Each structure stands twice: as structure tokens, then as C-alpha cells.
Amino acid sequence: MIKFLDLQKINQKYATELKQIAADVIDSGWFLMGEKLNNFETDFAKFNGVKYAIGVANGLDALRLILKAYINLGQMQEGDEIIVPANTYIASLLSISDNNLVPILVEPDLENYNLNIDLIEEKITSKTKAIMVVHLYGQICWNEKLVALAKEYNLKIIEDNAQAVGATYKGNRTGNLGDASGFSFYPGKNLGALGDAGAVTTNDANLAAQVRALGNYGCSTKYVNNFKGLNSRLSDMQAGFLHVKLKYIDAENHRRREIAARYIKEIKNDKIVLPNLPNASENHVWHLFVVRTENRDVLQSYLTENGIQTAIHYPIPPHKQAAYKELNHLSYPITEKIHNEVLSLPISPVLTDEEVSLVINLINKI
Ligand SMILES: *Cc1c(COP(=O)(O)O)cnc(C)c1O
């Protein structure tokens, strides 16, 4: 069987180094806010080309803390509107509504599943304070028009970079394109911890200090609480694991690109829509390889019967979830079409050439 995501195999490659980290942390007796966290933050900032990286507990918290920090800094207030793609994982919206901000959903582009930047301007009101772009499936959502729009209307651009660690736009990493960026190191993400983990990156010193304080009970000095914060820290154990895996992320993303290139070149089935290769200035990191077909469920069952695990990202759009009853009456036809038709094929740095061939041959035969 070909697993959709073989986390055991992915981490086995680095088992010796990871076990050494676990031993170091146990022997040191230091578990939070220590040297391992510090070293990871320094190198993760360097990797992204940003001034500040702050480790947090998970990707949702990274986004929540960015927005909470902007509120604390007086740059946003409750009731303000944040533009966000209708086609995203629900965490993007949760980070907004959790701060009593209002998510304003914008349809994606059917070509790349990302926020359609041409549809943003009509949604901007006097309450709009930010655009949250999501680099969905590992593909960059960015262009000059977005930057110009943000500048014209004085909006922050927040990147939900949970799926695109390591991607570059004209040589700059995602995570260093907008005003602030939230990363997830959930085990299945391209840079996965061995548990929950996340980070915020920014070049804004005030925002960085605010996020750091808010993630640690709102204090900068122990037992001195300046803000009503959260407990959202990245442990030294996870930071140590991530530091090991950071060394290999570019090579792993490269392998994902090789697999994606083969799928795109060799899958020949006119009922299946393949992803578009982004233009040359963008470097997609293929967190997911998503195809689209009107007969999605047929394709999925066929692959399952033939030993290929697939997944759906995502089956229900956020505005149709019970959690967002206030949005249930809205209609986003492109988003709904995507949710009904997408199927994610296996893609991971440990997939072998033979396994890729097997997937391709099966799809070409149906
Ligand atoms: C995974 C993910 C998140 C949330 O990250 P967690 O670490 O699971 O909290 C947010 N946004 C997107 C697009 C994601 O894929």
C-alpha cells in the first residue's frame, strides 16, 4: 500500500539526530525558553530572511497571536474586518473570529485555488484592516497588485504560511513577504515537529515583542504581566527537533517538486484537471498535490481499491461548517466547486520513483 503520508518513514531518516536531541533535553533538565528554542528561532529567522522569529505552540496560535498583538498595539480593534480566502483550512478563520474580528471571505481563483487578488478591492470597507493570504497547498499567493492594494488602503498583509515553508517569490521566502506570517509545524506539514508547534515571523520589532509577550502570559519579565496573554510556547524539545529538520527542508521540498513535475508531465487523463505550474518567479513547495475531477469519489475509491491512499483538502468549506452558522447562508460557488472536486494524491519526500509510477499508471488507466 502507498500511504498518503508516511510520517514514520519521513522521521526515520533523521532518527539518530532526533534521539540525540531528546537525550540532550532530558539531560539538560531545561524544557522551556531555553537554548534550543533560542537557537532554532535564530536559524529559522535566518532561513526566512526575517529579523524576528518567535516559536509558539501551533499554527493556529501563530495567527491568533499576530492579530491579538495588532489589537494590543492599537492597530486593530474588535469588529474590524480581515479579508481571507473562502477556500482555506478553517484555522485561518478561527484566528480571526477568536479575536472578535470579522472574517470577510473572498473567492479563490480556480486556476490555483488561492485567493483571487482581483476580487479583493470590492470587499474593502472603512473597517478593513488586513488581508490574510494563505499559500494554500504550498503555492504562493502573492503579486504586485496585492502589495499596491495594501499600500493604497493602508492594510496589513498577514501570511498564513502553514503550508508553504521554504517557498520563494522572486527569491524571497514566504514568511518574509507580508507584515507578519504564521507557520505551523504540525507533524504532517513540510517542516513537521513530533507534536504540535508553530512560529511567527516578522520584521516589525514592536509586533515581535508583543507576540513574544502575549504567548507567555503577557509578560516580558517573569511575574510582571502587562497584557492579558495566552500560554503558547514552543518547547525546547520540539524546537530541537525542528532545528534538525530545518537543515533538510530545502532538499525535501526539492524532492516534492520532482514528484510534482512527474505527475504533471505523465498523468494523461482528460477527466482530471492537474495543478498549473506556477510562473517561473515562484517556487511552489507542494505541501499537497491536488487534482480536480467531477468524479472525485469514483477516483478516490478506485485508488483506494488499488492500494493508494488519498485525502480531500478539504471536504467542507468554512462557510458551510456548523461552527460558522453566521456564514452558512453565504454562497461561494467556486469554493464549493473546489471542495466537491478536489483530491490530494500522495506526495512526500520519501515517496519512491516506483511508487510515483504506480500512481501515474493507475490514474492513466481509469
Ligand atoms: C495546518 C494549518 C493551520 C493550523 O496549524 P496548526 O499547527 O494545526 O494549528 C493553519 N492554516 C493552514 C492553512 C493550515 O494548513
Short mmCIF file of C-alpha atoms and ligand atoms in Angstrom, two decimals:
data_model
loop_
_atom_site.label_atom_id
_atom_site.label_comp_id
_atom_site.label_asym_id
_atom_site.label_seq_id
_atom_site.Cartn_x
_atom_site.Cartn_y
_atom_site.Cartn_z
CA MET A 1 0.00 0.00 0.00
CA ILE A 2 1.14 3.55 -0.70
CA LYS A 3 0.35 5.72 2.29
CA PHE A 4 -0.91 9.25 1.78
CA LEU A 5 1.65 10.43 4.31
CA ASP A 6 4.18 8.11 5.91
CA LEU A 7 5.27 10.06 8.99
CA GLN A 8 7.14 7.10 10.38
CA LYS A 9 9.32 6.88 7.25
CA ILE A 10 9.75 10.65 6.99
CA ASN A 11 11.17 10.92 10.52
CA GLN A 12 13.06 7.61 10.48
CA LYS A 13 15.63 9.22 8.17
CA TYR A 14 16.65 11.56 10.97
CA ALA A 15 16.06 9.19 13.90
CA THR A 16 19.65 9.21 15.16
CA GLU A 17 19.81 13.00 15.31
CA LEU A 18 16.31 13.31 16.78
CA LYS A 19 17.03 10.80 19.53
CA GLN A 20 20.19 12.71 20.40
CA ILE A 21 18.12 15.89 20.80
CA ALA A 22 15.67 14.10 23.12
CA ALA A 23 18.61 12.82 25.20
CA ASP A 24 20.20 16.31 25.33
CA VAL A 25 16.97 17.90 26.53
CA ILE A 26 16.35 15.25 29.19
CA ASP A 27 19.93 15.52 30.41
CA SER A 28 19.83 19.32 30.49
CA GLY A 29 16.68 19.46 32.63
CA TRP A 30 15.69 22.60 30.69
CA PHE A 31 12.39 22.33 28.82
CA LEU A 32 11.02 25.80 28.02
CA MET A 33 12.50 29.12 26.85
CA GLY A 34 15.96 27.60 26.73
CA GLU A 35 18.91 27.44 24.41
CA LYS A 36 17.31 25.01 21.97
CA LEU A 37 14.39 27.37 21.41
CA ASN A 38 16.75 30.31 21.06
CA ASN A 39 18.95 28.56 18.51
CA PHE A 40 16.01 27.41 16.44
CA GLU A 41 14.45 30.88 16.41
CA THR A 42 17.74 32.44 15.30
CA ASP A 43 18.26 29.98 12.45
CA PHE A 44 14.61 29.97 11.43
CA ALA A 45 14.69 33.78 11.14
CA LYS A 46 17.86 33.47 9.05
CA PHE A 47 16.28 30.80 6.86
CA ASN A 48 13.34 33.07 6.09
CA GLY A 49 15.46 36.21 5.77
CA VAL A 50 13.47 37.97 8.50
CA LYS A 51 14.60 39.87 11.58
CA TYR A 52 12.41 38.03 14.10
CA ALA A 53 11.08 34.50 14.55
CA ILE A 54 9.08 33.59 17.65
CA GLY A 55 8.29 29.97 18.47
CA VAL A 56 4.69 29.33 19.56
CA ALA A 57 2.59 26.28 20.40
CA ASN A 58 0.95 25.68 16.98
CA GLY A 59 -0.04 27.31 13.70
CA LEU A 60 -3.45 28.49 14.82
CA ASP A 61 -1.85 30.27 17.78
CA ALA A 62 0.72 31.89 15.48
CA LEU A 63 -2.10 33.57 13.54
CA ARG A 64 -4.17 34.31 16.67
CA LEU A 65 -1.20 35.95 18.35
CA ILE A 66 -0.38 38.14 15.34
CA LEU A 67 -3.92 39.55 15.34
CA LYS A 68 -4.04 39.86 19.13
CA ALA A 69 -0.74 41.74 19.01
CA TYR A 70 -2.07 44.19 16.40
CA ILE A 71 -5.11 44.79 18.63
CA ASN A 72 -2.88 45.38 21.67
CA LEU A 73 -0.73 47.77 19.66
CA GLY A 74 -3.85 49.76 18.78
CA GLN A 75 -3.58 48.97 15.06
CA MET A 76 -6.82 46.97 15.00
CA GLN A 77 -9.89 46.78 17.20
CA GLU A 78 -12.69 44.32 17.81
CA GLY A 79 -15.22 44.38 15.00
CA ASP A 80 -12.64 45.23 12.34
CA GLU A 81 -12.66 43.20 9.15
CA ILE A 82 -9.97 40.86 7.87
CA ILE A 83 -10.07 39.65 4.28
CA VAL A 84 -9.41 35.92 3.98
CA PRO A 85 -9.87 33.33 1.22
CA ALA A 86 -13.15 31.38 1.34
CA ASN A 87 -11.14 28.34 0.28
CA THR A 88 -8.82 27.67 3.20
CA TYR A 89 -8.40 25.46 6.22
CA ILE A 90 -10.73 26.62 8.98
CA ALA A 91 -7.82 27.68 11.23
CA SER A 92 -7.32 30.85 9.16
CA LEU A 93 -10.88 31.95 10.04
CA LEU A 94 -10.68 30.78 13.65
CA SER A 95 -7.69 33.04 14.28
CA ILE A 96 -9.80 35.98 13.15
CA SER A 97 -13.07 35.25 14.93
CA ASP A 98 -11.27 34.25 18.12
CA ASN A 99 -10.05 37.86 18.34
CA ASN A 100 -13.59 39.21 17.77
CA LEU A 101 -12.54 40.37 14.35
CA VAL A 102 -14.75 39.66 11.33
CA PRO A 103 -13.61 37.34 8.52
CA ILE A 104 -14.62 38.67 5.08
CA LEU A 105 -14.43 35.80 2.64
CA VAL A 106 -13.19 36.19 -0.92
CA GLU A 107 -13.47 33.58 -3.65
CA PRO A 108 -10.35 31.78 -4.89
CA ASP A 109 -9.03 31.54 -8.41
CA LEU A 110 -9.96 28.18 -9.95
CA GLU A 111 -6.56 28.04 -11.67
CA ASN A 112 -4.52 27.86 -8.46
CA TYR A 113 -7.08 27.57 -5.60
CA ASN A 114 -5.61 30.66 -3.93
CA LEU A 115 -7.32 33.92 -3.05
CA ASN A 116 -8.30 35.75 -6.23
CA ILE A 117 -6.47 39.03 -5.72
CA ASP A 118 -8.63 40.76 -8.36
CA LEU A 119 -11.72 40.30 -6.15
CA ILE A 120 -10.29 41.91 -3.01
CA GLU A 121 -10.87 45.60 -3.68
CA GLU A 122 -14.68 45.38 -3.86
CA LYS A 123 -14.69 43.87 -0.35
CA ILE A 124 -12.68 46.66 1.29
CA THR A 125 -14.63 48.89 3.71
CA SER A 126 -13.66 51.51 6.29
CA LYS A 127 -13.34 48.62 8.79
CA THR A 128 -10.91 46.52 6.76
CA LYS A 129 -7.55 46.30 8.50
CA ALA A 130 -5.74 43.39 6.91
CA ILE A 131 -5.61 40.83 4.15
CA MET A 132 -4.75 37.32 5.29
CA VAL A 133 -3.27 35.45 2.34
CA VAL A 134 -2.97 31.67 2.55
CA HIS A 135 -0.29 29.99 0.44
CA LEU A 136 -2.57 27.01 0.01
CA TYR A 137 -1.15 23.58 -0.83
CA GLY A 138 2.33 25.20 -0.82
CA GLN A 139 1.65 27.56 -3.72
CA ILE A 140 2.44 31.22 -3.23
CA CYS A 141 -0.41 33.73 -3.15
CA TRP A 142 1.32 36.99 -3.94
CA ASN A 143 1.65 39.62 -6.67
CA GLU A 144 2.46 43.28 -7.16
CA LYS A 145 -1.22 44.17 -7.27
CA LEU A 146 -1.75 42.78 -3.77
CA VAL A 147 1.11 44.88 -2.44
CA ALA A 148 -0.20 48.02 -4.16
CA LEU A 149 -3.71 47.43 -2.82
CA ALA A 150 -2.47 47.00 0.75
CA LYS A 151 -0.46 50.18 0.42
CA GLU A 152 -3.33 52.20 -1.07
CA TYR A 153 -5.80 51.20 1.65
CA ASN A 154 -3.24 51.02 4.47
CA LEU A 155 -3.86 47.33 5.15
CA LYS A 156 -1.56 44.82 6.81
CA ILE A 157 -0.78 41.67 4.87
CA ILE A 158 -0.65 38.60 7.09
CA GLU A 159 0.61 35.37 5.58
CA ASP A 160 -0.88 32.07 6.67
CA ASN A 161 2.27 30.19 5.78
CA ALA A 162 1.30 26.89 7.39
CA GLN A 163 1.62 25.03 4.08
CA ALA A 164 4.44 26.83 2.29
CA VAL A 165 7.58 26.87 4.43
CA GLY A 166 10.57 27.37 2.14
CA ALA A 167 8.66 28.66 -0.89
CA THR A 168 10.13 31.70 -2.64
CA TYR A 169 8.67 34.57 -4.63
CA LYS A 170 11.31 36.34 -6.75
CA GLY A 171 13.94 34.93 -4.42
CA ASN A 172 12.24 35.98 -1.17
CA ARG A 173 10.83 33.38 1.15
CA THR A 174 7.18 33.29 2.07
CA GLY A 175 7.15 34.40 5.68
CA ASN A 176 9.13 37.45 4.57
CA LEU A 177 6.66 38.85 2.05
CA GLY A 178 3.95 40.36 4.26
CA ASP A 179 3.91 42.29 7.55
CA ALA A 180 3.75 39.11 9.62
CA SER A 181 3.49 35.42 8.97
CA GLY A 182 2.20 32.40 10.86
CA PHE A 183 3.79 28.96 10.43
CA SER A 184 2.56 25.54 11.53
CA PHE A 185 4.93 22.67 12.29
CA TYR A 186 2.11 20.16 12.72
CA PRO A 187 3.72 16.74 12.05
CA GLY A 188 2.21 16.45 8.55
CA LYS A 189 3.39 19.86 7.35
CA ASN A 190 6.51 20.14 5.16
CA LEU A 191 8.58 21.06 8.22
CA GLY A 192 6.91 18.87 10.81
CA ALA A 193 7.65 18.65 14.52
CA LEU A 194 6.99 15.49 16.54
CA GLY A 195 3.91 17.07 18.04
CA ASP A 196 2.27 20.49 17.81
CA ALA A 197 4.44 23.51 17.12
CA GLY A 198 4.35 26.83 15.27
CA ALA A 199 6.11 30.15 14.73
CA VAL A 200 5.54 33.80 13.88
CA THR A 201 7.95 35.71 11.65
CA THR A 202 8.09 39.47 11.09
CA ASN A 203 10.47 42.38 10.52
CA ASP A 204 8.44 44.58 12.88
CA ALA A 205 10.24 44.85 16.26
CA ASN A 206 7.13 46.05 18.13
CA LEU A 207 4.99 43.27 16.76
CA ALA A 208 7.65 40.66 17.56
CA ALA A 209 7.98 41.84 21.17
CA GLN A 210 4.20 41.91 21.55
CA VAL A 211 3.75 38.38 20.13
CA ARG A 212 6.51 37.06 22.37
CA ALA A 213 4.94 38.59 25.47
CA LEU A 214 1.39 37.53 24.56
CA GLY A 215 2.45 33.93 24.04
CA ASN A 216 3.96 33.88 27.51
CA TYR A 217 1.06 35.12 29.68
CA GLY A 218 1.54 38.70 28.54
CA CYS A 219 4.76 39.19 30.45
CA SER A 220 8.22 40.25 29.35
CA THR A 221 9.64 39.81 32.85
CA LYS A 222 8.59 36.83 34.95
CA TYR A 223 5.51 37.55 37.09
CA VAL A 224 5.13 41.06 35.64
CA ASN A 225 2.04 40.92 33.41
CA ASN A 226 1.50 43.86 31.11
CA PHE A 227 -1.19 42.24 28.95
CA LYS A 228 -3.80 39.51 29.21
CA GLY A 229 -1.84 36.88 27.35
CA LEU A 230 -2.01 33.21 26.50
CA ASN A 231 0.25 30.29 27.19
CA SER A 232 1.53 29.41 23.74
CA ARG A 233 5.17 28.42 23.90
CA LEU A 234 7.28 26.23 21.66
CA SER A 235 9.03 23.68 23.87
CA ASP A 236 12.79 23.18 23.70
CA MET A 237 12.27 19.54 22.74
CA GLN A 238 10.19 20.44 19.68
CA ALA A 239 12.48 23.38 18.82
CA GLY A 240 15.43 20.98 18.90
CA PHE A 241 13.68 18.51 16.60
CA LEU A 242 12.73 21.31 14.21
CA HIS A 243 16.28 22.63 14.19
CA VAL A 244 17.49 19.22 12.96
CA LYS A 245 14.82 19.02 10.27
CA LEU A 246 15.33 22.63 9.13
CA LYS A 247 18.68 21.56 7.64
CA TYR A 248 16.89 19.24 5.24
CA ILE A 249 13.79 21.24 4.32
CA ASP A 250 15.13 22.67 1.05
CA ALA A 251 16.22 19.21 -0.13
CA GLU A 252 12.86 17.75 0.87
CA ASN A 253 10.95 20.49 -0.94
CA HIS A 254 13.15 19.84 -3.97
CA ARG A 255 12.12 16.17 -3.93
CA ARG A 256 8.46 17.21 -3.71
CA ARG A 257 9.00 19.36 -6.82
CA GLU A 258 10.49 16.43 -8.71
CA ILE A 259 7.46 14.28 -7.89
CA ALA A 260 5.03 17.05 -8.81
CA ALA A 261 6.81 17.59 -12.13
CA ARG A 262 6.44 13.89 -12.95
CA TYR A 263 2.74 13.85 -12.02
CA ILE A 264 2.14 16.90 -14.21
CA LYS A 265 4.10 15.53 -17.15
CA GLU A 266 2.98 11.91 -17.03
CA ILE A 267 -0.62 11.91 -15.85
CA LYS A 268 -2.69 11.88 -19.01
CA ASN A 269 -6.38 11.67 -18.30
CA ASP A 270 -8.75 14.22 -19.78
CA LYS A 271 -11.23 13.86 -16.90
CA ILE A 272 -8.65 15.06 -14.41
CA VAL A 273 -7.53 18.66 -14.02
CA LEU A 274 -3.91 18.89 -12.90
CA PRO A 275 -2.45 21.82 -10.97
CA ASN A 276 -0.98 24.62 -13.04
CA LEU A 277 2.74 25.04 -12.71
CA PRO A 278 3.26 28.50 -11.24
CA ASN A 279 5.23 31.05 -13.20
CA ALA A 280 8.99 30.98 -13.03
CA SER A 281 9.30 33.67 -10.36
CA GLU A 282 7.52 31.42 -7.84
CA ASN A 283 8.86 28.33 -6.19
CA HIS A 284 5.95 26.12 -5.12
CA VAL A 285 6.73 23.66 -2.29
CA TRP A 286 3.92 21.17 -2.98
CA HIS A 287 2.65 20.56 0.53
CA LEU A 288 -0.19 18.86 -1.31
CA PHE A 289 -0.63 17.70 -4.91
CA VAL A 290 -4.27 18.40 -5.61
CA VAL A 291 -6.15 17.27 -8.72
CA ARG A 292 -9.73 18.06 -9.58
CA THR A 293 -12.39 15.90 -11.22
CA GLU A 294 -16.19 15.83 -11.33
CA ASN A 295 -15.97 12.15 -10.41
CA ARG A 296 -13.83 12.67 -7.35
CA ASP A 297 -15.42 9.93 -5.25
CA VAL A 298 -15.06 7.39 -8.09
CA LEU A 299 -11.39 8.26 -8.49
CA GLN A 300 -10.79 8.05 -4.75
CA SER A 301 -12.47 4.62 -4.39
CA TYR A 302 -10.59 3.28 -7.41
CA LEU A 303 -7.25 4.38 -5.97
CA THR A 304 -8.14 3.01 -2.53
CA GLU A 305 -9.05 -0.38 -4.05
CA ASN A 306 -5.67 -0.36 -5.76
CA GLY A 307 -3.73 0.38 -2.60
CA ILE A 308 -3.20 4.12 -2.96
CA GLN A 309 -4.27 6.31 -0.06
CA THR A 310 -5.55 9.77 -0.98
CA ALA A 311 -7.15 12.61 1.00
CA ILE A 312 -9.52 15.54 0.49
CA HIS A 313 -8.38 19.07 1.38
CA TYR A 314 -11.00 19.97 2.33
CA PRO A 315 -14.40 18.28 2.17
CA ILE A 316 -16.48 21.12 3.72
CA PRO A 317 -15.67 24.82 3.19
CA PRO A 318 -15.50 27.00 6.33
CA HIS A 319 -18.69 28.93 5.42
CA LYS A 320 -20.65 25.64 5.34
CA GLN A 321 -19.39 24.42 8.72
CA ALA A 322 -21.76 24.31 11.71
CA ALA A 323 -19.12 26.28 13.62
CA TYR A 324 -19.80 29.28 11.34
CA LYS A 325 -23.60 29.37 11.34
CA GLU A 326 -23.46 33.12 10.70
CA LEU A 327 -21.81 32.40 7.33
CA ASN A 328 -23.92 29.39 6.31
CA HIS A 329 -26.33 31.49 4.20
CA LEU A 330 -23.50 32.81 2.01
CA SER A 331 -22.72 31.35 -1.36
CA TYR A 332 -19.22 30.94 -2.76
CA PRO A 333 -19.71 28.79 -5.87
CA ILE A 334 -16.05 28.47 -6.84
CA THR A 335 -15.07 27.47 -3.32
CA GLU A 336 -17.91 24.94 -3.20
CA LYS A 337 -16.94 23.51 -6.58
CA ILE A 338 -13.35 23.08 -5.39
CA HIS A 339 -14.45 21.35 -2.19
CA ASN A 340 -16.62 18.95 -4.19
CA GLU A 341 -13.99 18.07 -6.77
CA VAL A 342 -10.52 18.05 -5.22
CA LEU A 343 -8.45 15.01 -4.39
CA SER A 344 -4.93 15.06 -2.95
CA LEU A 345 -2.53 12.42 -4.32
CA PRO A 346 0.36 11.11 -2.23
CA ILE A 347 3.36 13.45 -2.32
CA SER A 348 6.14 13.38 0.20
CA PRO A 349 9.93 13.38 0.19
CA VAL A 350 10.02 9.64 0.95
CA LEU A 351 7.85 8.54 -1.98
CA THR A 352 9.97 6.43 -4.36
CA ASP A 353 10.09 6.75 -8.16
CA GLU A 354 8.41 3.33 -8.43
CA GLU A 355 5.57 4.45 -6.19
CA VAL A 356 5.09 7.60 -8.24
CA SER A 357 4.98 5.48 -11.42
CA LEU A 358 2.37 3.23 -9.87
CA VAL A 359 0.10 6.16 -9.04
CA ILE A 360 0.54 7.60 -12.54
CA ASN A 361 -0.16 4.30 -14.30
CA LEU A 362 -3.29 3.66 -12.28
CA ILE A 363 -4.69 7.12 -12.96
CA ASN A 364 -3.93 6.84 -16.67
CA LYS A 365 -5.89 3.57 -16.83
CA ILE A 366 -9.17 4.75 -15.29
C1 LIG B 1 -2.24 23.47 9.45
C2 LIG B 1 -2.82 24.78 9.13
C3 LIG B 1 -3.07 25.75 10.13
C4 LIG B 1 -3.03 25.46 11.59
O1 LIG B 1 -1.88 24.91 12.08
P1 LIG B 1 -1.89 24.03 13.42
O2 LIG B 1 -0.46 23.89 13.76
O3 LIG B 1 -2.56 22.74 13.11
O4 LIG B 1 -2.64 24.81 14.45
C5 LIG B 1 -3.48 27.00 9.72
N1 LIG B 1 -3.69 27.30 8.42
C6 LIG B 1 -3.49 26.40 7.45
C7 LIG B 1 -3.70 26.80 6.03
C8 LIG B 1 -3.06 25.12 7.77
O5 LIG B 1 -2.87 24.22 6.79
#
